[in-house]
Coordinates of C-alpha atoms and ligand atoms in Angstrom, one line a residue:
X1 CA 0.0 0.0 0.0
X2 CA 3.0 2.4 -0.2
X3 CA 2.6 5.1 -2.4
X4 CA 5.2 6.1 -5.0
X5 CA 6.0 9.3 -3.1
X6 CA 8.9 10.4 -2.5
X7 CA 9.0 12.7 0.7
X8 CA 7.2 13.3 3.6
X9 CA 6.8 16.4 6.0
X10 CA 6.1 14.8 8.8
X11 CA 4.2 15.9 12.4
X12 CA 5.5 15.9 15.8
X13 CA 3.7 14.8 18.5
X14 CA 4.7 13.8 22.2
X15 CA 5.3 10.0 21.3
X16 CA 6.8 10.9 17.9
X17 CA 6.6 11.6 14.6
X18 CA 3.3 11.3 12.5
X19 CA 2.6 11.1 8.2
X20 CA -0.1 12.6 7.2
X21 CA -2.4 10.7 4.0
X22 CA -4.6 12.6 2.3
X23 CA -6.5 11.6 -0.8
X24 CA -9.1 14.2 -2.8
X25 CA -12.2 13.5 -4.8
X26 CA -12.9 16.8 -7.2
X27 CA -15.7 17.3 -8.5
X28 CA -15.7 19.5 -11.6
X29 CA -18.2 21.4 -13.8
X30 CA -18.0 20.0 -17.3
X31 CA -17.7 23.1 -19.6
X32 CA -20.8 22.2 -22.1
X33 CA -23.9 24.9 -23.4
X34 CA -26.8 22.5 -21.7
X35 CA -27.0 19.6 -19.3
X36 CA -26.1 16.1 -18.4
X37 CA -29.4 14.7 -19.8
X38 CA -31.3 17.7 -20.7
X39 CA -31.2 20.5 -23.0
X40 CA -31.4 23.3 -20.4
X41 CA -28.5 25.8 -20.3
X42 CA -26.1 25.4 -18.2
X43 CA -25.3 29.5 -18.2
X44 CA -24.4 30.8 -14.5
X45 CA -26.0 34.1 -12.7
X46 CA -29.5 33.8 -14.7
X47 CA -32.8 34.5 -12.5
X48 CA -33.2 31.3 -10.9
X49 CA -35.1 28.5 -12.5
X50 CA -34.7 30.0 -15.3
X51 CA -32.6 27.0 -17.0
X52 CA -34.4 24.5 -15.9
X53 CA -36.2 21.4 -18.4
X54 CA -38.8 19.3 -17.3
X55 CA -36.3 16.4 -16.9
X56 CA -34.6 18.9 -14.4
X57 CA -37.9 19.4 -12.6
X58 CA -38.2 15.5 -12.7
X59 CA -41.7 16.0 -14.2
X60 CA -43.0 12.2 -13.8
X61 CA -42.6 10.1 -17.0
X62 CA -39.3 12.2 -18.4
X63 CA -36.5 10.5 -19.9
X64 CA -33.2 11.6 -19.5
X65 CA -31.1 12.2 -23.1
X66 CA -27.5 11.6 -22.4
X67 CA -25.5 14.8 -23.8
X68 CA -22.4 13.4 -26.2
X69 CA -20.5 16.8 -25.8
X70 CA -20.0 15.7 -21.2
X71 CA -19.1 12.5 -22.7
X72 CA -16.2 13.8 -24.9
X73 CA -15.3 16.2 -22.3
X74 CA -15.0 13.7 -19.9
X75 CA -13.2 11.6 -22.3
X76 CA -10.9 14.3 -22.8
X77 CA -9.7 14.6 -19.1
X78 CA -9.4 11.3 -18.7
X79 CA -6.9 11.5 -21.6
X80 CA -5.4 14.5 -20.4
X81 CA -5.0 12.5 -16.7
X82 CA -3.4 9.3 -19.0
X83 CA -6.2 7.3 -17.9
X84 CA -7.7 4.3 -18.9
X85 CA -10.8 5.1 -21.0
X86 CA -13.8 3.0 -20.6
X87 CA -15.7 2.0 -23.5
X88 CA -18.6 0.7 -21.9
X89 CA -19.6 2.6 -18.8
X90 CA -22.9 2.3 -17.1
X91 CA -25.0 5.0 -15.2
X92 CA -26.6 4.3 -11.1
X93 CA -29.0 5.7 -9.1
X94 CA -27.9 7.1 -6.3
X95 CA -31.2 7.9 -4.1
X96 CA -30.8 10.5 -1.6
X97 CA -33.6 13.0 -0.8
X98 CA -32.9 16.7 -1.0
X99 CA -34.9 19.6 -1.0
X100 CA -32.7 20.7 -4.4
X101 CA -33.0 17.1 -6.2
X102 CA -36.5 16.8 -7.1
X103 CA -35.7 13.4 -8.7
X104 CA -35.0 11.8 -4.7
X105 CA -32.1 10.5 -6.2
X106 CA -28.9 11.4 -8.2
X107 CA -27.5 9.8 -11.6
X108 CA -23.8 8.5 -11.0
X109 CA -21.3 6.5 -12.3
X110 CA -21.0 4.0 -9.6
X111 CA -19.5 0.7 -10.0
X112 CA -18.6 1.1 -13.8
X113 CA -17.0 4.7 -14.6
X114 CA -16.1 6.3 -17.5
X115 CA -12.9 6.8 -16.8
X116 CA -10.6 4.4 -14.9
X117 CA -6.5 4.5 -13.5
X118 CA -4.7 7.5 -14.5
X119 CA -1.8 9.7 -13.1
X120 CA -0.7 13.7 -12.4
X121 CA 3.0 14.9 -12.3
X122 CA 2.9 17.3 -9.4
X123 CA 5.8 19.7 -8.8
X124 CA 5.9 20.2 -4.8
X125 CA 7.8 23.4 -5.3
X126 CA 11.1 22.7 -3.6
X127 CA 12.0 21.0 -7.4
X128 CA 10.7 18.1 -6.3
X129 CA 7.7 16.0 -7.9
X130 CA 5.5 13.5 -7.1
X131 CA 3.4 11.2 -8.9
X132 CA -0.9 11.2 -7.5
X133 CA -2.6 8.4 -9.0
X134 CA -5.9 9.0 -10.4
X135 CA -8.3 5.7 -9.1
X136 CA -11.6 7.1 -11.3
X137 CA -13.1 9.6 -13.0
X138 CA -16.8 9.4 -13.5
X139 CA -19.8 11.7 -14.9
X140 CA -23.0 12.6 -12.3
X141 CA -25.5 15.3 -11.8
X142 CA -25.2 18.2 -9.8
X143 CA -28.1 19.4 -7.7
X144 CA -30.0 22.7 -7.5
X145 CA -29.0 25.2 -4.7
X146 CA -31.7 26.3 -1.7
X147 CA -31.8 29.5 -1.3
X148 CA -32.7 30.2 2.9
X149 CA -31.4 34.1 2.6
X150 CA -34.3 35.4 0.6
X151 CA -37.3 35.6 3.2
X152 CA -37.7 35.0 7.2
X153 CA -39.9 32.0 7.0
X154 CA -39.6 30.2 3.6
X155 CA -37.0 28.6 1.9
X156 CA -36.3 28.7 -1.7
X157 CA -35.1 26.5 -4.3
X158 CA -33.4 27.7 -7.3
X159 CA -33.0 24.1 -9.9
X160 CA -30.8 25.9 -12.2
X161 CA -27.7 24.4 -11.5
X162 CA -29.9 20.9 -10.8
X163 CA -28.3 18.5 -13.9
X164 CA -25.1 20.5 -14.7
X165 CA -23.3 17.8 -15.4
X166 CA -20.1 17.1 -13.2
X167 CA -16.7 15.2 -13.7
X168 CA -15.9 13.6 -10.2
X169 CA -12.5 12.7 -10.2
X170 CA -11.1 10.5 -7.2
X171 CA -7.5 10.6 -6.0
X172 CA -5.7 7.7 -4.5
X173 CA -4.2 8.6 -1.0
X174 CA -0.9 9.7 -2.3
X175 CA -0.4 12.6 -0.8
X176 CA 1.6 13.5 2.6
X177 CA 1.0 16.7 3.3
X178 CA -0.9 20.0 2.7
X179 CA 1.7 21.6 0.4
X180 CA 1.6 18.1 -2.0
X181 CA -2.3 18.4 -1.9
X182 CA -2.6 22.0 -2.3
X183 CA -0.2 21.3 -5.4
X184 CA -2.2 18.2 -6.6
X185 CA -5.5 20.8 -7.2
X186 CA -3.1 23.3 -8.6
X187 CA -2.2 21.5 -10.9
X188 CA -5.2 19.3 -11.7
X189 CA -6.8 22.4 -12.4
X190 CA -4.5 23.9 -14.6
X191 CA -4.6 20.6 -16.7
X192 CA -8.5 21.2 -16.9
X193 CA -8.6 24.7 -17.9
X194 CA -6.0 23.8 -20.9
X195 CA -8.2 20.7 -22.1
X196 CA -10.9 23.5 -21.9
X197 CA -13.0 20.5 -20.0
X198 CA -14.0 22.9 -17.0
X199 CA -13.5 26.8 -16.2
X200 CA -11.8 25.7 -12.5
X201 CA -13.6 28.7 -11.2
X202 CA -13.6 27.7 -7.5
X203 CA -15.3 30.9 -6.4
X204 CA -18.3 29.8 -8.5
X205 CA -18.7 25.9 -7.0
X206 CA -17.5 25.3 -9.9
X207 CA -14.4 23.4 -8.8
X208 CA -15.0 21.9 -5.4
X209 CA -12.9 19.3 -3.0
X210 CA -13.9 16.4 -0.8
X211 CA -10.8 16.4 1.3
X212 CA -9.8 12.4 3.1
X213 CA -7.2 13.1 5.8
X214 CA -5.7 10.1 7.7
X215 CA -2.7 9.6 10.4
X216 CA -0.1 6.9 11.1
X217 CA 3.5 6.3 12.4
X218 CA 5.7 6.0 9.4
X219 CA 5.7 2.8 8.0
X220 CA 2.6 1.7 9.8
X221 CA -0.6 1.0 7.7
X222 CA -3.1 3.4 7.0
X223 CA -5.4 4.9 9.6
X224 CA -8.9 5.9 9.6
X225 CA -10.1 8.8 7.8
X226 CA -12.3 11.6 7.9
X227 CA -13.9 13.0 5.3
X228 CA -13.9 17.1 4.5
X229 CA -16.8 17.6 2.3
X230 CA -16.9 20.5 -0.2
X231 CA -13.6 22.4 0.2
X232 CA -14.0 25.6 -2.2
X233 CA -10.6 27.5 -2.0
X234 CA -7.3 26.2 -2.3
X235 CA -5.8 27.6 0.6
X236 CA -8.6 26.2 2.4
X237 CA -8.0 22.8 1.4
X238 CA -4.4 23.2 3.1
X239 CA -5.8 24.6 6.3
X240 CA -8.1 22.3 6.7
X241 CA -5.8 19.4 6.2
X242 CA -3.3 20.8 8.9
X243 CA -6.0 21.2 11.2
X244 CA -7.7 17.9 10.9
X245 CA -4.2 15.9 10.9
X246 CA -3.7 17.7 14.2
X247 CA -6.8 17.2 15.6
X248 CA -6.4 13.1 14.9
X249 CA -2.9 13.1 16.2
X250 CA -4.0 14.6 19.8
X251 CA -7.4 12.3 19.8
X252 CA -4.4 8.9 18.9
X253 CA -1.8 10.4 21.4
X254 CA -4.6 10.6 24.4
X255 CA -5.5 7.4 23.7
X256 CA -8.5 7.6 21.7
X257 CA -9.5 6.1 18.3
X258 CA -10.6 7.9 15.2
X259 CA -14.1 7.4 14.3
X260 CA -14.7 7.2 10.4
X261 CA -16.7 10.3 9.6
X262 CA -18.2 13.2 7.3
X263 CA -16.5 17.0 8.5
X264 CA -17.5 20.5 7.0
X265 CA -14.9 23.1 7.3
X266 CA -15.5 26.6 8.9
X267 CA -12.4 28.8 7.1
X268 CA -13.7 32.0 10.0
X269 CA -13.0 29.7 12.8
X270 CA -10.0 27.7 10.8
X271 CA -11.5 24.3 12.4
X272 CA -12.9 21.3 10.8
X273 CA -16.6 19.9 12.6
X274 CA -18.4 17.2 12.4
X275 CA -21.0 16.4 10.3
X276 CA -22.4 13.0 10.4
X277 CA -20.8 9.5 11.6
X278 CA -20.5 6.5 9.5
X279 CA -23.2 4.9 11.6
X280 CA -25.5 8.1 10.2
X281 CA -23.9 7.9 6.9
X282 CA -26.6 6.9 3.8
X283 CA -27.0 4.2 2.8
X284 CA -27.6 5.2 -1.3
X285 CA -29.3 1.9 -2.7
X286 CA -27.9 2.4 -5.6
X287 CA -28.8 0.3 -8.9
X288 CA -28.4 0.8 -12.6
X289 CA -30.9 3.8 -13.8
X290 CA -33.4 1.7 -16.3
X291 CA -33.8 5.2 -18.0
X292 CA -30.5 5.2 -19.3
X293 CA -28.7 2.1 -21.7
X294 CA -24.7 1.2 -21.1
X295 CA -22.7 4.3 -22.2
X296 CA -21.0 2.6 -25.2
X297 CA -18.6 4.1 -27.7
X298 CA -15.6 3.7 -29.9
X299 CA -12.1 3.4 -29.5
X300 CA -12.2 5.7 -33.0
X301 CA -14.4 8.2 -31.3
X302 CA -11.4 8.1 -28.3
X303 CA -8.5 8.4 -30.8
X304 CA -10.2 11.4 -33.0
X305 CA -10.6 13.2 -29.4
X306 CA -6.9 12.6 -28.4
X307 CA -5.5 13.8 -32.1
X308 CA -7.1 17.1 -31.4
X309 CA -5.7 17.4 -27.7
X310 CA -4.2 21.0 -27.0
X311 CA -0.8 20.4 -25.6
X312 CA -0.7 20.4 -21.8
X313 CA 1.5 21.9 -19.3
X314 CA 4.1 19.1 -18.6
X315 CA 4.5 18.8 -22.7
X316 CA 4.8 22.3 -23.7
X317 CA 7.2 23.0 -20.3
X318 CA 9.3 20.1 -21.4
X319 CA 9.2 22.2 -24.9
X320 CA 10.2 25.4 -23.2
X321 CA 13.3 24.1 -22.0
X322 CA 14.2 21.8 -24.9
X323 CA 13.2 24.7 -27.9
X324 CA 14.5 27.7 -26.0
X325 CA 16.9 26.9 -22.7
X326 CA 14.7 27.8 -20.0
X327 CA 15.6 26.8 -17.1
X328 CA 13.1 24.5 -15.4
X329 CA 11.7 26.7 -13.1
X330 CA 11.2 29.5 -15.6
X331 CA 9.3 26.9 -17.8
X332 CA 6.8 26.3 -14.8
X333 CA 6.0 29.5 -14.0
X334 CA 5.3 30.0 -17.5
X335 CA 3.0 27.0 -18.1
X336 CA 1.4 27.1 -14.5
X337 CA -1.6 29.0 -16.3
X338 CA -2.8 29.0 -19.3
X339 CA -3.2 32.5 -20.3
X340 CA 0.4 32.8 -19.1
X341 CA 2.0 30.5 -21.7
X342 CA -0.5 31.8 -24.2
X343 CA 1.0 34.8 -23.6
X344 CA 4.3 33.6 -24.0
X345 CA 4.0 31.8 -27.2
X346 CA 2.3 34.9 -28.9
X347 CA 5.4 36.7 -27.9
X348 CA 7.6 34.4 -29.4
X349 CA 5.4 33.9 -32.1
X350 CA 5.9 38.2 -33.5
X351 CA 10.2 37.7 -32.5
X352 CA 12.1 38.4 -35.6
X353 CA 14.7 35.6 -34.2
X354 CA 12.9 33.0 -31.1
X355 CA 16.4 30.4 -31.3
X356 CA 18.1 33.4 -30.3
X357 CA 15.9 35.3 -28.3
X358 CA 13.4 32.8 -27.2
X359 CA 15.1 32.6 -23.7
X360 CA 15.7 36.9 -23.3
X361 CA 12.0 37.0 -23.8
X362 CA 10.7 34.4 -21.4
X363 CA 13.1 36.1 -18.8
X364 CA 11.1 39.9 -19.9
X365 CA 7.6 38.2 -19.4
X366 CA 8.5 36.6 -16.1
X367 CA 10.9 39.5 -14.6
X368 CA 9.4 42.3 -16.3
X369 CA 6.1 41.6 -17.0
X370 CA 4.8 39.7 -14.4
X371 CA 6.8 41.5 -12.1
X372 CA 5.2 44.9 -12.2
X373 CA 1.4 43.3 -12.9
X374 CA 2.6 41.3 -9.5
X375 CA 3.2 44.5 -7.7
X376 CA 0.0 46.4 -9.1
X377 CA -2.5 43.6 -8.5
X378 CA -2.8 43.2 -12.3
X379 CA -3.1 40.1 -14.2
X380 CA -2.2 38.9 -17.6
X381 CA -5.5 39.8 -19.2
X382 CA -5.5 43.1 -18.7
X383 CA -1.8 43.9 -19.4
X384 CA -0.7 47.2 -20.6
X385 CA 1.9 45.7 -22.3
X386 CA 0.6 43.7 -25.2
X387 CA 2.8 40.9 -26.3
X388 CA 3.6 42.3 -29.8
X389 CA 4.8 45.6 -27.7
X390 CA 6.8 43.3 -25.4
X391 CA 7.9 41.1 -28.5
X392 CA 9.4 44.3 -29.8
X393 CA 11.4 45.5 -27.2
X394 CA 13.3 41.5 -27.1
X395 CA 13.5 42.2 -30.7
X396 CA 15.7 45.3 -30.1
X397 CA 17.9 44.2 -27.1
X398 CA 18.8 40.8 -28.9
X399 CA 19.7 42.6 -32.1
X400 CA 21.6 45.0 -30.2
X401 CA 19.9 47.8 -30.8
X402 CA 19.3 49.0 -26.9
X403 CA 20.7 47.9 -24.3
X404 CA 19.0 45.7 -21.5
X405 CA 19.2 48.7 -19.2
X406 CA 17.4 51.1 -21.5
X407 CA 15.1 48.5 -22.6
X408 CA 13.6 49.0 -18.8
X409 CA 12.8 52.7 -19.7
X410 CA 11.4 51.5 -22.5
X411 CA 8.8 49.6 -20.6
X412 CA 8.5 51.9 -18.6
X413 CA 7.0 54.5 -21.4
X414 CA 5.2 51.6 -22.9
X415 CA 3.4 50.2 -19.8
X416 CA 2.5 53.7 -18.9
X417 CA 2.1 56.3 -22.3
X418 CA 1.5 52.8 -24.7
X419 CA 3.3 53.0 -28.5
X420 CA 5.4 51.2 -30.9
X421 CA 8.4 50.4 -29.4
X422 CA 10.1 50.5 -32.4
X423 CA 9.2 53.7 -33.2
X424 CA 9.5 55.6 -29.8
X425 CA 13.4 53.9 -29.7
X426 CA 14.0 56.5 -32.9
X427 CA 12.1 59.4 -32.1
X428 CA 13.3 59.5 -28.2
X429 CA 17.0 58.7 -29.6
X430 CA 16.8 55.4 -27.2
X431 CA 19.6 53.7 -29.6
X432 CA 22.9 52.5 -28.9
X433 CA 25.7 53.6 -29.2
X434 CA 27.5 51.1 -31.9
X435 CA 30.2 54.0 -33.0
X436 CA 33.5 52.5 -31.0
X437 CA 35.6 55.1 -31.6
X438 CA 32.4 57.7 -30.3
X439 CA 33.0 55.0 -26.4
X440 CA 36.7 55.2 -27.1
X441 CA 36.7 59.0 -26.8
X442 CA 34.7 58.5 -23.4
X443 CA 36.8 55.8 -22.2
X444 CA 39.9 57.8 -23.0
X445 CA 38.3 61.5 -21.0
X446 CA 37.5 58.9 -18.2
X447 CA 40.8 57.3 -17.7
X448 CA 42.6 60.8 -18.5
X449 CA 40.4 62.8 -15.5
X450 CA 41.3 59.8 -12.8
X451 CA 45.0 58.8 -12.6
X452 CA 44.8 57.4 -9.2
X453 CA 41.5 54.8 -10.1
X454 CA 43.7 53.8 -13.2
X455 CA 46.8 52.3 -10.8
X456 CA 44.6 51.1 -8.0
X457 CA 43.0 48.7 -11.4
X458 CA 46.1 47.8 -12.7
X459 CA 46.7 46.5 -9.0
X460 CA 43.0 45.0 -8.7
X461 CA 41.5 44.4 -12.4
X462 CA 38.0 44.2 -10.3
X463 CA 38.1 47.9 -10.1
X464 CA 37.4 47.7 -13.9
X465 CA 34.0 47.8 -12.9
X466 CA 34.2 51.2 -11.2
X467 CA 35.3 52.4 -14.9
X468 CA 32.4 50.9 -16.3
X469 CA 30.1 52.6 -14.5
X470 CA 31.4 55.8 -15.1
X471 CA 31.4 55.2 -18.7
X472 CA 27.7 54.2 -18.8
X473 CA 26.7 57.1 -16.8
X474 CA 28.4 59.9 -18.9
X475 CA 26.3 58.1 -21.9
X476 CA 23.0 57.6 -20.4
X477 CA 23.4 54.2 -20.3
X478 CA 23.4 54.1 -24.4
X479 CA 26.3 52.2 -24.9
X480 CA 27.1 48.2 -24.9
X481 CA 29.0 48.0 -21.6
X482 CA 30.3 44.3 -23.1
X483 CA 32.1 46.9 -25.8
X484 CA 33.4 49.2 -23.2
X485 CA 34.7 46.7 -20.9
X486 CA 36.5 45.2 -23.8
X487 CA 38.0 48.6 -24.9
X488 CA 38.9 49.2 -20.9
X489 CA 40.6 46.3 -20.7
X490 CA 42.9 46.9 -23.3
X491 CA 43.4 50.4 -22.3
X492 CA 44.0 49.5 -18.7
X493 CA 46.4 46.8 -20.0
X494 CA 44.5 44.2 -17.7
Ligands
ADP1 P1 -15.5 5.8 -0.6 O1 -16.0 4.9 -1.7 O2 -16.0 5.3 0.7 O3 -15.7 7.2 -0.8 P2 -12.8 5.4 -1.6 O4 -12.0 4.2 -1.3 O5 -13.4 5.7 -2.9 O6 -13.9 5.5 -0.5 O7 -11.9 6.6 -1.2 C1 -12.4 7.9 -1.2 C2 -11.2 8.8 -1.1 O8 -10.5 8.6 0.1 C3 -10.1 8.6 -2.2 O9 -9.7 9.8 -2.7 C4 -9.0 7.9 -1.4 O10 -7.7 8.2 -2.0 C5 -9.1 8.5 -0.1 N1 -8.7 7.5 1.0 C6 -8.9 6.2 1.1 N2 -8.4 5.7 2.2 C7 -7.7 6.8 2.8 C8 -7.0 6.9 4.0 N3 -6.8 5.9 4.9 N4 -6.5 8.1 4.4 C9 -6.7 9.2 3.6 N5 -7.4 9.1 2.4 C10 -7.9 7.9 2.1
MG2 MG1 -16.3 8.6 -2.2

């Protein structure tokens, strides 16, 4: 039962260490125009029941339709999460009553899922990565929300969202701690929003976690877990996990036993609470819906799915650093998001030379760019520098036009006043200086106006530096200081 993880952070307690195991089950909205089984929109922030079919309203005698677009999608992700794609699938009832799921029960995937074993790289940050298996993904309906805010004695219920059809995807217990699973969403989420498969809006429900923490002694086999239903936030899913792992440990350490269990977690008071016991917990009945056949389809309908695949995040980083030299880090900061390396590539798409300055531009988005929309609480979307502007100004430092130093004023004017950076380089006189002898004439006034820096050089070449300095100063920073170092040295005799 070990997993194939490579470190641990593990707990202290008064008799020893502790290992945290935590496995998630995410559900996801499936990015589709109209329902699981109905042809009801599946738009968010319309008046409330205003997308909802009589299948939704589970008007007696309705038939449910399945929708082929959640089954590619589905399909999709479990390609993106190189998982085992069922052919034949089949679809439970899971009964439950709810005030929001006027059918008294839910349609699930339950024994036989869509989607079967898969696996997500996860970087954990310190340039380490793990490897989360993937145990299932399968298709169900969401419910419909009850509204208790909108009048002092009655209760609402809005069916809109009742039928949106959702990818639950199930984790194995790989993870051993709240950084790895805090990662593990990060990332699963970024492989989502490039398949296109679901928006990963968390703020919206409409990428939600189910959060299974467990304790043991290293080494030891797994203990009980508790279950952390409907985690919206990803820094909540880490605080929750530290608190319930500490809140087993003391309960082990006093002597007590960890009872198998449901938990909701309060993010004002930071604490996980109970929310119903095993011996409370449903008991679903669930058999195959005879509304709906075995979800059957073609290992052709799988492979013309995967030929039209975007590339995903561990590919095109992989690309980054082969094509262009990143470093690896740089390459994951770029690919993290989507818009991000969208951005990227459309920068390197307008450079006059990307083998050459494919790296210099990757280090101006990064440095530069997401630098300053860091520090003014901007993001990518709404940049004031567009990517042919910033493609420009790499165009003109790697051709050696202006220097690296000016290019930053350039920025400057371009993130502020807007314009053509090729243009404003000519009309604000931005341009090198290329002219050696016009640096040697410099160089030469320089060395001539400071006798005493030129021996203290010629006894510590370092000092070159000072020189250097001086040089780019008295030009406004115009001039290649590769070019005037060289012309130093050989003046200075170093
Ligand atoms: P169930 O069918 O009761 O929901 P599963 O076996 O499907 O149980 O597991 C649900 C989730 O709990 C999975 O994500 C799995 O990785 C996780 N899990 C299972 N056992 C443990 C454990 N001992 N500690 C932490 N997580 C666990
Ligand atoms: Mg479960």
């Amino acid at each position: 039962m070990n997993a194939p993880v490579k470190s641990s952070k593990l707990l202290k307690g008064h008799t020893g260490d502790w290992e945290m195991v935590i496995g998630l089950e995410v559900h996801a909205q499936v990015t589709s125009n109209s329902k699981l089984f109905s042809g009801a929109s599946t738009e968010f922030g319309g008046q409330p029941n205003d997308h909802v079919s009589l299948v939704d309203a589970a008007m007696p005698g309705m038939l449910p339709v399945i929708n082929e677009e959640c089954v590619a999608q589905a399909v999709r992700t479990g390609l993106g999460l190189k998982a085992q794609i069922n052919l034949k699938s089949t679809f439970d009832r899971k009964n439950y009553f709810y005030p929001d799921l006027p059918q008294g029960y839910q349609i699930s995937q339950y024994k036989s899922p869509i989607v079967g074993e898969g696996e997500v790289i996860v970087d954990t940050g310190d340039g380490e990565s793990i490897s989360v298996g993937i145990e299932r993904l399968h298709l169900e309906q969401d419910a419909g929300k009850s509204l208790h805010d909108q009048n002092p004695t009655m209760s609402f219920v809005d069916l809109n969202r009742s039928g949106v059809a959702l990818m639950e995807i199930v984790s194995k217990p790989d993870m051993r701690s709240a950084e790895q699973a805090r990662a593990y969403v990060t990332k699963l989420r970024s492989i989502l929003r490039y398949l296109g498969t679901c928006d990963g809006d968390m703020e919206k429900g409409n990428l939600r976690a189910d959060v299974n923490v467990s304790v043991r002694k290293p080494g030891e086999p797994f203990g009980t877990r508790c279950e952390i239903k409907n985690v919206n936030s990803i820094r909540f899913i880490g605080q929750a996990i530290e608190y319930e792992a500490r809140r087993q440990i003391d309960i082990l350490e006093d002597g007590g036993v960890i009872e198998q269990e449901t938990r909701l977690y309060d993010p004002n008071k930071g604490e996980t609470r109970s929310m119903r016991s095993k011996e409370e917990a449903h008991d679903y009945r669930y058999f195959p819906d005879p509304d709906l056949l075995p979800l059957e389809f073609t290992s052709a309908f799988v492979e013309e799915l995967k030929a039209k695949l975007p590339e995903l995040p561990d590919e095109k980083r992989a690309r980054f650093i082969e094509e262009f030299g990143l470093t690896p880090y740089d390459a994951s900061v770029l690919v993290a998001e989507r818009e991000s390396a969208d951005f990227y590539e459309a920068v390197l798409a307008k450079l006059t030379d990307k083998a050459r300055d494919g790296k210099l531009a990757a280090n101006w988005v990064i440095n530069e760019l997401f630098g300053r929309l860091n520090k003014e609480g901007g993001d990518i979307a709404t940049s004031p520098v567009s990517a042919s502007q910033l493609s420009a100004i790499v165009d003109l430092i790697g051709e050696g036009t202006i220097s690296g130093k000016i290019a930053k004023d350039l920025f400057e004017i371009v993130w502020t006043k807007g314009g053509d950076p090729k243009s404003l380089v000519d009309s604000l006189g931005m341009k090198q200086v290329t002219d050696l002898g016009a640096i040697e004439k410099v160089v030469d006034d320089i060395i001539a106006a400071n006798p005493d820096k030129v021996e203290q050089a010629k006894a510590k070449p370092q000092l070159v530096g000072w020189f250097v300095g001086q040089v780019m100063k008295s030009s406004g920073g115009k001039v290649n200081p590769q070019a005037v170092n060289d012309i130093l040295k050989t003046k200075l005799g170093l």
